[in-house]
Coordinates of C-alpha atoms and ligand atoms in Angstrom, one line a residue:
Chain A
X1441 CA 22.4 22.2 4.0
X1442 CA 18.1 22.3 4.4
X1443 CA 16.8 20.2 1.6
X1444 CA 13.5 20.3 2.5
X1445 CA 11.8 23.1 5.1
X1446 CA 8.1 22.7 6.7
X1447 CA 6.8 26.3 8.2
X1448 CA 3.3 26.3 9.9
X1449 CA 1.3 24.5 7.5
X1450 CA -2.3 23.6 8.8
X1451 CA -5.5 21.5 7.2
X1452 CA -8.8 21.4 7.5
X1453 CA -10.5 18.6 5.4
X1454 CA -13.8 20.1 4.9
X1455 CA -15.8 16.3 5.0
X1456 CA -14.4 16.1 8.2
X1457 CA -14.3 19.5 9.8
X1458 CA -11.2 17.5 11.1
X1459 CA -7.9 19.5 11.8
X1460 CA -5.4 17.2 10.4
X1461 CA -2.6 18.9 11.0
X1462 CA -2.4 22.3 12.3
X1463 CA 0.9 24.8 12.9
X1464 CA 3.6 22.1 11.6
X1465 CA 7.3 22.9 11.5
X1466 CA 10.4 21.3 10.2
X1467 CA 13.3 20.2 8.3
X1468 CA 15.0 17.5 6.6
X1469 CA 18.6 18.5 5.4
X1470 CA 21.1 16.2 3.0
X1471 CA 21.8 13.1 4.6
X1472 CA 19.3 13.4 7.5
X1473 CA 17.2 10.4 8.5
X1474 CA 13.6 12.0 9.6
X1475 CA 11.4 9.2 11.6
X1476 CA 8.1 11.2 11.6
X1477 CA 5.9 9.2 14.0
X1478 CA 2.7 9.2 16.0
X1479 CA -1.0 7.5 16.5
X1480 CA -3.2 6.2 13.6
X1481 CA -4.9 9.8 12.3
X1482 CA -2.1 11.7 13.9
X1483 CA -1.7 13.1 10.8
X1484 CA 1.7 12.1 8.9
X1485 CA 0.3 11.1 5.5
X1486 CA -1.7 14.4 5.7
X1487 CA 1.2 16.4 6.3
X1488 CA 3.6 14.2 3.6
X1489 CA 0.8 14.8 1.1
X1490 CA 0.8 18.6 1.8
X1491 CA 4.7 18.8 1.0
X1492 CA 3.6 16.7 -2.1
X1493 CA 0.9 18.5 -3.3
X1494 CA -1.1 16.4 -3.4
X1495 CA -3.6 17.7 -0.8
X1496 CA -3.5 22.1 -0.7
X1497 CA -3.2 23.5 2.9
X1498 CA -4.9 26.1 4.5
X1499 CA -2.2 27.5 5.3
X1500 CA 1.5 28.0 5.0
X1501 CA 4.1 27.1 2.8
X1502 CA 6.9 24.5 1.7
X1503 CA 10.4 25.0 0.5
X1504 CA 12.9 22.3 -1.1
X1505 CA 16.3 24.1 -1.7
X1506 CA 15.9 27.4 -1.0
X1507 CA 12.8 27.8 -3.5
X1508 CA 9.1 28.4 -2.4
X1509 CA 7.3 25.8 -3.9
X1510 CA 4.2 25.8 -2.5
X1511 CA 2.2 26.5 -5.2
X1512 CA 4.3 25.2 -8.0
X1513 CA 6.0 21.8 -6.7
X1514 CA 7.5 20.4 -10.1
X1515 CA 11.4 21.9 -8.7
X1516 CA 9.9 19.7 -6.0
X1517 CA 8.6 16.3 -7.7
X1518 CA 12.2 16.3 -10.2
X1519 CA 14.2 15.4 -7.0
X1520 CA 11.6 13.3 -4.9
X1521 CA 11.0 9.2 -4.7
X1522 CA 7.9 9.1 -3.5
X1523 CA 5.9 5.3 -1.8
X1524 CA 2.7 6.2 0.0
X1525 CA 0.6 4.3 2.4
X1526 CA 0.9 0.3 1.3
X1527 CA 2.6 -0.9 -2.1
X1528 CA 0.2 1.2 -4.4
X1529 CA 2.3 2.8 -6.4
X1530 CA 3.2 0.1 -9.4
X1531 CA 1.0 -1.4 -12.3
X1532 CA 0.2 -4.4 -10.9
X1533 CA -0.1 -6.7 -14.3
X1534 CA 3.4 -5.5 -15.2
X1535 CA 6.7 -6.4 -14.5
X1536 CA 9.4 -4.8 -12.3
X1537 CA 11.4 -4.0 -15.2
X1538 CA 8.9 -2.4 -16.8
X1539 CA 7.4 -1.4 -14.1
X1540 CA 11.4 0.8 -13.9
X1541 CA 11.1 1.4 -17.8
X1542 CA 7.7 3.0 -16.9
X1543 CA 7.9 5.5 -13.4
X1544 CA 12.1 6.1 -14.5
X1545 CA 10.4 7.1 -18.0
X1546 CA 8.0 9.8 -16.0
X1547 CA 10.9 11.0 -14.5
X1548 CA 13.0 11.3 -17.3
X1549 CA 15.2 8.3 -18.0
X1550 CA 16.0 6.4 -21.1
X1551 CA 14.8 3.1 -20.9
X1552 CA 18.2 2.1 -20.9
X1553 CA 19.1 4.5 -18.2
X1554 CA 15.7 3.0 -15.6
X1555 CA 17.2 -0.5 -16.9
X1556 CA 20.5 -0.1 -15.5
X1557 CA 19.4 1.8 -12.8
X1558 CA 16.3 -0.9 -12.4
X1559 CA 19.4 -3.7 -12.2
X1560 CA 21.8 -1.8 -9.3
X1561 CA 18.3 -2.1 -7.0
X1562 CA 16.7 -5.1 -7.6
X1563 CA 20.3 -6.2 -6.7
X1564 CA 20.4 -4.7 -3.1
X1565 CA 17.5 -5.8 -2.4
X1566 CA 18.4 -9.2 -3.3
X1567 CA 15.2 -9.5 -6.5
X1568 CA 17.3 -9.6 -9.1
X1569 CA 15.8 -13.1 -10.2
X1570 CA 12.5 -11.2 -10.4
X1571 CA 12.8 -8.7 -12.8
X1572 CA 10.9 -10.5 -15.0
X1573 CA 7.6 -11.7 -12.9
X1574 CA 4.9 -9.4 -13.2
X1575 CA 3.8 -7.3 -9.4
X1576 CA 0.7 -9.4 -8.9
X1577 CA 3.0 -12.9 -8.4
X1578 CA 5.5 -11.3 -5.6
X1579 CA 4.6 -12.3 -2.1
X1580 CA 3.6 -8.7 0.1
X1581 CA 6.9 -7.6 0.9
X1582 CA 8.9 -8.3 -2.2
X1583 CA 6.1 -6.0 -3.7
X1584 CA 6.8 -3.5 -1.2
X1585 CA 10.8 -3.4 -1.7
X1586 CA 9.9 -3.4 -5.5
X1587 CA 7.7 -0.2 -4.3
X1588 CA 11.1 1.2 -2.7
X1589 CA 12.9 0.8 -6.3
X1590 CA 10.7 2.7 -8.1
X1591 CA 10.6 6.0 -5.7
X1592 CA 14.2 5.4 -5.7
X1593 CA 14.8 4.8 -9.6
X1594 CA 16.0 8.6 -10.6
X1595 CA 18.2 8.8 -7.9
X1596 CA 16.0 11.7 -5.8
X1597 CA 17.5 13.9 -3.5
X1598 CA 14.7 14.0 -1.2
X1599 CA 12.9 10.3 -0.7
X1600 CA 9.3 10.1 1.0
X1601 CA 8.7 6.9 2.7
X1602 CA 5.1 6.3 4.1
X1603 CA 5.1 3.2 6.2
X1604 CA 7.7 1.6 4.1
X1605 CA 8.7 -1.6 6.7
X1606 CA 5.0 -2.4 6.3
X1607 CA 4.6 -6.1 5.6
X1608 CA 8.7 -6.2 5.3
X1609 CA 9.9 -9.5 6.9
X1610 CA 13.5 -9.0 9.9
X1611 CA 15.8 -9.2 6.9
X1612 CA 14.1 -6.8 4.4
X1613 CA 13.8 -4.8 7.5
X1614 CA 17.1 -5.1 7.9
X1615 CA 18.6 -4.8 4.6
X1616 CA 15.5 -1.4 4.2
X1617 CA 17.8 0.3 7.3
X1618 CA 21.2 -0.4 5.1
X1619 CA 20.3 0.8 2.4
X1620 CA 18.5 3.9 3.5
X1621 CA 21.7 4.4 5.8
X1622 CA 23.6 4.1 2.2
X1623 CA 21.8 6.9 1.0
X1624 CA 22.0 9.1 3.7
X1625 CA 25.8 8.7 3.6
X1626 CA 25.6 10.2 0.2
X1627 CA 23.9 13.0 0.7
X1628 CA 20.2 12.4 0.1
X1629 CA 17.3 13.6 2.4
X1630 CA 15.2 11.5 4.3
X1631 CA 11.6 11.7 6.0
X1632 CA 9.8 8.0 6.7
X1633 CA 6.9 7.5 9.0
X1634 CA 6.2 3.9 10.2
X1635 CA 4.8 2.5 13.1
X1636 CA 7.9 0.5 14.0
X1637 CA 9.2 2.5 16.9
X1638 CA 12.1 -0.5 16.9
X1639 CA 12.9 0.6 13.3
X1640 CA 12.7 3.9 13.5
X1641 CA 15.4 4.1 16.4
X1642 CA 17.4 2.5 14.7
X1643 CA 17.7 4.1 11.4
X1644 CA 17.0 8.0 12.2
X1645 CA 18.5 10.7 13.4
X1646 CA 15.9 13.0 14.1
X1647 CA 12.4 11.7 14.8
X1648 CA 9.2 14.0 14.6
X1649 CA 6.5 13.1 17.1
X1650 CA 2.8 14.2 15.4
X1651 CA -0.4 13.8 17.9
X1652 CA -4.0 15.1 17.0
X1653 CA -2.3 17.1 13.8
X1654 CA 0.0 19.0 16.3
X1655 CA 3.7 18.4 16.5
X1656 CA 4.7 18.1 19.7
X1657 CA 8.2 16.7 19.9
X1658 CA 10.9 17.0 17.6
X1659 CA 14.9 16.1 18.7
X1660 CA 17.6 14.4 17.5
X1661 CA 17.7 10.9 18.2
X1662 CA 21.0 10.5 20.2
X1663 CA 20.1 13.7 22.1
X1664 CA 17.1 12.1 23.3
X1665 CA 18.1 9.5 23.7
X1666 CA 20.7 10.3 26.0
X1667 CA 19.2 12.5 27.7
X1668 CA 16.7 9.7 29.1
X1669 CA 19.0 6.8 29.7
X1670 CA 21.1 9.8 31.8
X1671 CA 20.6 8.2 35.1
X1672 CA 20.4 4.3 35.5
X1673 CA 17.8 2.5 35.3
X1674 CA 16.7 -1.2 37.0
X1675 CA 14.8 -3.4 37.5
X1676 CA 14.6 -5.4 40.6
X1677 CA 12.9 -8.7 41.3
X1678 CA 13.0 -9.9 44.9
X1679 CA 12.3 -13.2 46.4
X1680 CA 8.7 -12.1 48.5
X1681 CA 7.0 -8.3 49.5
X1682 CA 9.2 -5.9 51.0
X1683 CA 7.9 -4.9 54.3
X1684 CA 7.3 -1.2 54.6
X1685 CA 10.8 -0.7 56.1
X1686 CA 12.7 -2.1 53.7
X1687 CA 10.8 0.1 50.7
X1688 CA 11.4 3.0 52.7
X1689 CA 15.9 2.4 52.9
X1690 CA 15.0 1.3 49.4
X1691 CA 13.2 4.8 48.1
X1692 CA 16.1 6.7 50.3
X1693 CA 18.8 6.0 47.4
X1694 CA 16.5 4.8 44.2
X1695 CA 13.0 6.2 42.7
X1696 CA 10.3 3.7 42.3
X1697 CA 9.4 4.3 38.6
X1698 CA 7.1 1.3 38.5
X1699 CA 6.3 -1.7 40.4
X1700 CA 4.1 -4.7 39.9
X1701 CA 4.0 -7.2 42.7
X1702 CA 7.8 -8.3 43.9
X1703 CA 9.4 -6.6 40.7
X1704 CA 10.6 -2.9 41.4
X1705 CA 11.2 -0.9 38.0
X1706 CA 14.0 1.5 39.9
X1707 CA 16.8 4.6 38.9
X1708 CA 18.4 5.3 41.1
X1709 CA 18.8 9.4 42.6
X1710 CA 21.2 11.7 41.7
X1711 CA 24.4 12.1 43.6
X1712 CA 23.8 8.9 44.8
X1713 CA 26.2 6.3 43.9
X1714 CA 25.8 3.2 42.3
X1715 CA 28.4 1.4 44.7
X1716 CA 25.9 2.3 47.7
X1717 CA 22.8 1.1 45.9
X1718 CA 24.3 -2.4 45.5
X1719 CA 25.5 -2.4 49.8
X1720 CA 21.6 -1.6 50.2
X1721 CA 20.2 -4.1 47.8
X1722 CA 22.4 -7.3 49.3
X1723 CA 20.8 -6.9 52.9
X1724 CA 17.6 -7.5 50.1
X1725 CA 15.9 -10.8 48.9
X1726 CA 16.2 -10.3 45.6
X1727 CA 16.9 -13.2 43.1
X1728 CA 16.7 -10.9 39.4
X1729 CA 18.0 -7.8 38.5
X1730 CA 19.1 -6.9 35.3
X1731 CA 19.0 -2.7 33.5
X1732 CA 16.9 -1.3 31.5
X1733 CA 17.4 1.0 27.9
X1734 CA 14.8 3.4 27.6
X1735 CA 14.2 3.8 23.3
X1736 CA 12.3 5.7 21.7
X1737 CA 8.9 4.3 23.3
X1738 CA 9.4 5.5 26.4
X1739 CA 9.5 9.4 24.3
X1740 CA 6.2 8.0 22.2
X1741 CA 4.7 7.0 25.4
X1742 CA 5.2 10.0 27.1
X1743 CA 4.1 12.4 25.1
X1744 CA 1.1 10.6 23.2
X1745 CA -0.2 9.3 26.4
X1746 CA -0.3 12.8 28.1
X1747 CA -1.1 14.6 24.7
X1748 CA -4.4 11.8 24.7
X1749 CA -5.5 12.3 28.2
X1750 CA -6.3 16.3 27.7
Chain N
X729 CA 9.0 13.6 -24.4
X730 CA 10.9 10.8 -22.5
X731 CA 7.1 10.4 -19.8
X732 CA 5.9 9.9 -23.5
X733 CA 8.0 7.7 -24.2
X734 CA 7.2 5.0 -21.6
X735 CA 3.7 5.4 -21.8
X736 CA 3.6 4.0 -24.7
X737 CA 6.3 1.2 -24.5
X738 CA 3.8 0.8 -20.6
X739 CA 0.9 0.1 -23.7
X740 CA 2.8 -1.9 -25.3
X741 CA 4.0 -4.1 -22.4
X742 CA -0.4 -4.4 -22.1
X743 CA -1.0 -5.6 -25.4
X744 CA 2.4 -8.3 -24.8
X745 CA 0.9 -9.7 -21.7
X746 CA -2.2 -9.8 -22.6
X747 CA -1.9 -10.5 -25.5
X748 CA -4.1 -13.4 -25.9
X749 CA -6.8 -11.1 -25.1
X750 CA -6.1 -9.0 -27.0
X751 CA -5.9 -10.5 -30.5
X752 CA -9.5 -12.5 -29.9
X753 CA -11.1 -8.4 -29.6
X754 CA -8.9 -7.8 -32.2
X755 CA -10.5 -10.7 -34.3
X756 CA -13.7 -10.0 -32.9
X757 CA -13.3 -6.4 -34.6
X758 CA -12.8 -7.9 -38.1
X759 CA -15.8 -10.4 -38.2
X760 CA -17.5 -7.5 -37.2
X761 CA -16.4 -5.2 -39.8
X762 CA -16.9 -8.1 -42.6
X763 CA -20.2 -8.1 -41.9
X764 CA -20.3 -4.2 -41.8
X765 CA -18.7 -4.8 -45.8
X766 CA -21.1 -7.0 -47.1
X767 CA -24.2 -6.6 -45.3
X768 CA -23.0 -2.3 -45.6
X769 CA -25.5 -1.7 -48.3
X770 CA -28.6 -3.7 -46.4
X771 CA -27.6 -0.8 -43.6
X772 CA -30.1 1.8 -43.6
X773 CA -27.7 5.4 -42.5
X774 CA -24.3 5.6 -40.5
X775 CA -22.8 8.8 -39.4
X776 CA -21.7 9.9 -42.7
X777 CA -24.0 8.2 -45.4
X778 CA -25.9 5.6 -46.8
X779 CA -22.0 4.9 -49.1
X780 CA -20.5 2.0 -47.5
X781 CA -17.2 4.2 -47.6
X782 CA -19.0 6.4 -45.4
X783 CA -20.5 3.7 -43.0
X784 CA -16.7 2.5 -42.8
X785 CA -15.3 6.4 -42.1
X786 CA -17.9 6.9 -40.3
X787 CA -17.4 4.0 -38.0
X788 CA -14.1 3.9 -37.4
X789 CA -14.2 7.1 -36.5
X790 CA -17.1 6.8 -33.8
X791 CA -14.7 4.1 -32.5
X792 CA -11.8 6.1 -31.9
X793 CA -13.7 8.7 -30.1
X794 CA -15.8 6.6 -28.1
X795 CA -12.1 4.1 -27.5
X796 CA -10.5 6.7 -26.4
X797 CA -12.9 8.1 -24.4
X798 CA -14.4 5.1 -22.4
X799 CA -10.5 4.2 -22.1
X800 CA -9.8 6.9 -20.6
X801 CA -12.2 6.8 -18.0
X802 CA -11.2 3.6 -16.9
X803 CA -8.1 3.2 -16.4
X804 CA -8.3 6.8 -15.0
X805 CA -11.0 5.6 -12.4
X806 CA -9.0 2.1 -12.2
X807 CA -6.1 4.5 -10.9
X808 CA -7.6 6.1 -8.8
X809 CA -8.7 2.9 -6.8
X810 CA -5.1 1.8 -7.0
X811 CA -3.1 4.9 -5.3
X812 CA -1.7 4.3 -9.0
X813 CA -3.4 7.8 -9.7
X814 CA -1.0 9.8 -7.2
X815 CA 1.6 8.0 -7.6
X816 CA 1.7 9.7 -12.2
X817 CA 0.4 13.2 -9.7
X818 CA 3.8 13.0 -8.3
X819 CA 6.5 12.3 -11.0
X820 CA 7.9 15.4 -12.2
X821 CA 5.1 16.3 -15.4
X822 CA 1.8 19.0 -14.8
X823 CA -1.3 16.6 -14.0
X824 CA -2.6 18.3 -17.6
X825 CA 0.5 17.1 -19.3
X826 CA 0.2 13.5 -18.0
X827 CA -3.0 13.3 -19.4
X828 CA -2.3 14.6 -22.6
X829 CA 0.3 11.4 -23.3
X830 CA -2.1 9.5 -21.7
X831 CA -5.1 10.9 -24.8
X832 CA -2.5 10.6 -27.5
X833 CA -1.1 7.2 -26.6
X834 CA -5.4 5.8 -26.4
X835 CA -5.4 8.3 -30.2
X836 CA -2.4 6.3 -31.9
X837 CA -2.7 2.5 -30.7
X838 CA -7.1 3.0 -31.6
X839 CA -6.4 4.3 -35.0
X840 CA -2.9 1.7 -35.5
X841 CA -5.5 -1.0 -34.2
X842 CA -8.4 0.8 -36.6
X843 CA -5.9 0.7 -39.6
X844 CA -4.8 -2.7 -39.6
X845 CA -8.1 -3.8 -39.7
X846 CA -9.5 -2.1 -42.4
X847 CA -6.5 -2.8 -44.3
X848 CA -7.2 -6.7 -43.1
X849 CA -10.7 -6.4 -44.1
X850 CA -10.6 -4.5 -47.2
X851 CA -7.7 -7.5 -48.4
X852 CA -9.6 -10.0 -47.5
X853 CA -12.7 -8.4 -49.5
X854 CA -10.7 -6.7 -52.0
X855 CA -13.2 -4.0 -51.6
X856 CA -11.0 -0.6 -50.9
X857 CA -12.5 2.3 -49.4
X858 CA -11.8 5.2 -51.5
X859 CA -12.6 8.4 -49.7
X860 CA -11.2 11.9 -50.6
X861 CA -7.6 13.2 -49.7
X862 CA -8.8 16.7 -47.5
X863 CA -11.5 14.7 -45.2
X864 CA -8.1 14.2 -43.3
X865 CA -8.8 17.8 -41.7
X866 CA -12.1 17.6 -40.7
X867 CA -11.0 13.7 -39.1
X868 CA -7.3 15.6 -37.1
X869 CA -10.0 18.3 -35.7
X870 CA -12.0 15.8 -34.2
X871 CA -9.0 14.1 -33.1
X872 CA -8.4 17.6 -31.3
X873 CA -11.8 17.7 -30.2
X874 CA -11.1 13.7 -28.4
X875 CA -8.6 14.8 -25.9
X876 CA -10.4 17.6 -24.3
X877 CA -13.2 15.7 -23.9
X878 CA -10.5 13.3 -22.8
X879 CA -9.9 16.2 -19.9
X880 CA -13.4 16.4 -19.0
X881 CA -14.4 12.4 -18.6
X882 CA -10.6 12.9 -16.1
X883 CA -12.1 15.3 -14.3
X884 CA -15.8 13.8 -14.0
X885 CA -14.0 10.9 -12.6
X886 CA -12.6 12.4 -10.4
X887 CA -15.3 13.8 -9.0
X888 CA -17.3 11.8 -8.9
X889 CA -15.1 8.4 -8.7
X890 CA -18.0 6.1 -10.3
X891 CA -20.1 6.7 -13.7
X892 CA -20.0 3.7 -15.9
X893 CA -22.6 3.4 -16.9
X894 CA -23.7 7.3 -17.0
X895 CA -20.7 7.6 -19.5
X896 CA -22.5 4.6 -21.8
X897 CA -25.3 6.0 -21.5
X898 CA -23.9 9.3 -22.5
X899 CA -21.8 7.4 -26.0
X900 CA -25.3 6.8 -27.6
X901 CA -27.4 9.8 -27.1
X902 CA -24.1 11.3 -28.5
X903 CA -24.0 8.9 -31.5
X904 CA -27.8 10.0 -31.9
X905 CA -26.5 13.3 -32.3
X906 CA -23.9 12.9 -34.4
X907 CA -26.4 11.1 -37.5
X908 CA -28.6 14.3 -37.3
X909 CA -27.7 16.1 -40.5
X910 CA -27.0 19.3 -39.7
X911 CA -26.2 19.9 -43.4
X912 CA -29.4 20.4 -44.5
X913 CA -30.7 22.7 -41.6
X914 CA -31.0 26.7 -42.1
X915 CA -27.5 28.8 -41.3
X916 CA -28.6 28.8 -37.5
X917 CA -28.8 25.6 -36.9
X918 CA -25.7 25.2 -38.6
X919 CA -24.0 27.3 -37.2
X920 CA -25.5 26.2 -33.8
X921 CA -24.0 22.6 -34.6
X922 CA -20.6 24.3 -34.7
X923 CA -20.8 24.7 -30.6
X924 CA -21.1 20.2 -30.6
X925 CA -17.7 18.4 -30.4
X926 CA -17.4 17.3 -33.9
X927 CA -20.8 18.1 -35.2
X928 CA -18.9 20.7 -37.7
X929 CA -16.6 17.9 -38.8
X930 CA -18.7 14.8 -39.0
X931 CA -21.4 17.6 -40.9
X932 CA -18.2 18.6 -43.5
X933 CA -17.2 14.7 -43.6
X934 CA -20.4 13.4 -43.9
X935 CA -20.4 15.8 -47.3
X936 CA -16.9 15.4 -48.8
X937 CA -17.2 12.0 -48.9
X938 CA -21.0 11.8 -50.5
X939 CA -19.5 14.5 -52.9
X940 CA -22.0 17.1 -51.8
X941 CA -21.5 21.0 -53.4
X942 CA -20.0 23.1 -49.8
X943 CA -18.6 26.3 -48.4
X944 CA -15.3 24.3 -47.1
X945 CA -14.0 28.1 -46.1
X946 CA -17.2 27.6 -43.1
X947 CA -16.6 24.2 -42.7
X948 CA -12.4 24.0 -41.6
X949 CA -13.4 27.6 -39.4
X950 CA -15.9 25.9 -37.5
X951 CA -14.1 23.1 -37.2
X952 CA -11.1 24.4 -36.0
X953 CA -13.3 26.7 -34.0
X954 CA -14.7 23.5 -32.4
X955 CA -11.5 21.8 -32.0
X956 CA -10.6 25.0 -29.6
X957 CA -13.3 25.7 -27.8
X958 CA -13.2 22.5 -26.5
X959 CA -10.2 21.6 -25.7
X960 CA -10.0 25.3 -24.1
X961 CA -13.3 23.6 -21.7
X962 CA -11.8 20.5 -21.1
X963 CA -8.7 22.2 -19.6
X964 CA -11.1 24.8 -18.4
X965 CA -12.9 21.8 -16.0
X966 CA -10.0 19.9 -15.6
X967 CA -8.3 22.9 -13.5
X968 CA -11.2 23.6 -11.3
X969 CA -11.4 19.5 -11.0
X970 CA -8.2 19.3 -10.1
X971 CA -7.9 22.5 -7.5
X972 CA -11.1 21.5 -5.5
X973 CA -9.4 17.3 -5.9
X974 CA -6.1 18.6 -3.9
X975 CA -8.5 20.5 -1.3
X976 CA -10.7 17.7 0.0
X977 CA -7.4 15.1 -0.6
X978 CA -10.0 12.8 -2.7
X979 CA -7.3 11.9 -5.3
X980 CA -7.1 8.5 -4.3
X981 CA -10.0 6.0 -3.0
X982 CA -8.7 3.0 -0.8
Ligands
LIG1076 N1 -9.9 12.9 2.5 C1 -9.9 13.2 3.5 N2 -10.9 13.9 4.3 C2 -11.4 13.7 5.3 N3 -11.0 13.2 6.3 C3 -9.3 13.3 6.8 C4 -8.8 12.7 5.3 N4 -7.6 11.8 4.9 C5 -7.4 12.1 6.0 N5 -8.5 12.7 6.9 C6 -8.7 12.3 8.4 O1 -7.7 13.8 8.9 C7 -6.7 13.3 9.9 C8 -5.7 12.8 9.8 O2 -5.3 11.3 8.6 P1 -4.1 10.7 8.4 O3 -4.1 10.0 7.0 O4 -2.4 12.3 7.8 O5 -3.0 9.7 9.4 P2 -1.8 9.3 10.1 O6 -1.0 9.5 10.9 O7 -1.1 8.7 8.2 O8 -2.5 7.9 9.8 P3 -2.3 6.6 10.1 O9 -1.0 6.2 11.0 O10 -3.2 5.6 10.5 O11 -1.2 6.0 8.4 C9 -7.4 11.0 10.3 O12 -8.7 12.1 11.2 C10 -8.9 11.5 9.0 O13 -10.2 10.4 9.4
LIG1077 MG1 -0.6 7.2 7.0

């Protein structure tokens, strides 16, 4: 079921005359975790703000659950939890619990409901003992987690998180990953921006890649990784520089992807058997060999690198 | 309704956290009122007239309006700075409603504080101020205007971001306007004064508290008109500002 559908939105900021978002379209289904990736200034935050009607688009439309909400988005807001860049969505003088009561109340939760839900969330993230400490006294990562809890307080159907892993340690990131998965299993659609590609790869089932305001890649994570790793890739280190003849032989069976001094990154040519490659290698002065799995970072480099050149 | 309650709770939590701060503010205000009570007969003028009663009611009204508006301005300014404003815009209530809630909470809190202070001061000085009950009407209508002015201030903040001292200067200029006794001028001036925020209400209260004869229909009509006019102006300007801010993406000031 399509939860959010973004259709051909564009935005040029008047002040900078810069085309921040250009004809972007995508969908988020219930249960999706969509990673929205791109370099600094690519237009991620602007796109999210257009979805949330904090910034008005020059063109395009937004649908939530089948309804056009481009001009009146209370329906979307009712069902959406949001954390924008940084943990700036809380009253710093108040405690987590007091924040939950405030933000829950704004979303129609009674004080009792907000408290109950807040305790559940704090327990999930292991911060139950901090419920009455004012936010200023918490560490950077804890503040970030409380910010995420605030976004989840009213059980949203859509969760929009702008760089939620900023400042989180490995442990907290893992908890985050797990909770997002749990939420997606229960049918919540999640749209998330991050610069941590490994986190995106682990948690997301779809990726969107944006560069200079344009969507340059959009696919399911599983498919694109499978496609990327269809051919075996390995890195071989040799004890000495290879002679021209040896290199020639090497390249009959393998394709050279990258070479630094005595280290070659190779992939087997199509229809070449692994045994043939191994036999050929056994005649060369190999000192180390390891296989390489390619991740999202390769896709990222490919699309962003190429687009930055033109 | 829960969104309004949440706003009230938040105010309460802040009071709780900064109890000491608020208590010292409170004592300062009490001292000030004591000074007004004891020295009141020495000070001439005042927004509502020369009598002590007029002075006190005038001061309460003035501080209420001034408190609400400047608090509105500074909170919104701080919230825009910290990014909280953006988050509040993401709540499923309209931004119009959001600021209405804030205005009303500000008014309630300031009013409760003023009444509490008055009771304490009257108890200690044993001087119980009296005023004609009809004054409640212009008083309430003046508070309605405050809501409209609140929208104007919020618009200014959203549009220009830093307006700190302009606000204070403007407040004192306006205090001067409120001190003008429009009720003693000719009809045209009187009618025109109904356009200025809170002016007909203040004239009405001044006449009532000083036991002067006056045309109640004129002042009621004028005050009602004034209240509606300024709420509409506030809402209109706010709407324009809201559009402008969304067009430029300048809701927050990082
Ligand atoms: N309010 C604004 N007025 C003018 N230009 C803006 C405004 N906000 C953003 N921009 C510009 O729009 C472009 C896209 O910015 P945006 O914040 O959407 O990028 P981003 O992908 O979120 O980057 P980051 O990864 O650094 O957060 C940038 O060039 C930025 O300078
Ligand atoms: Mg951003």
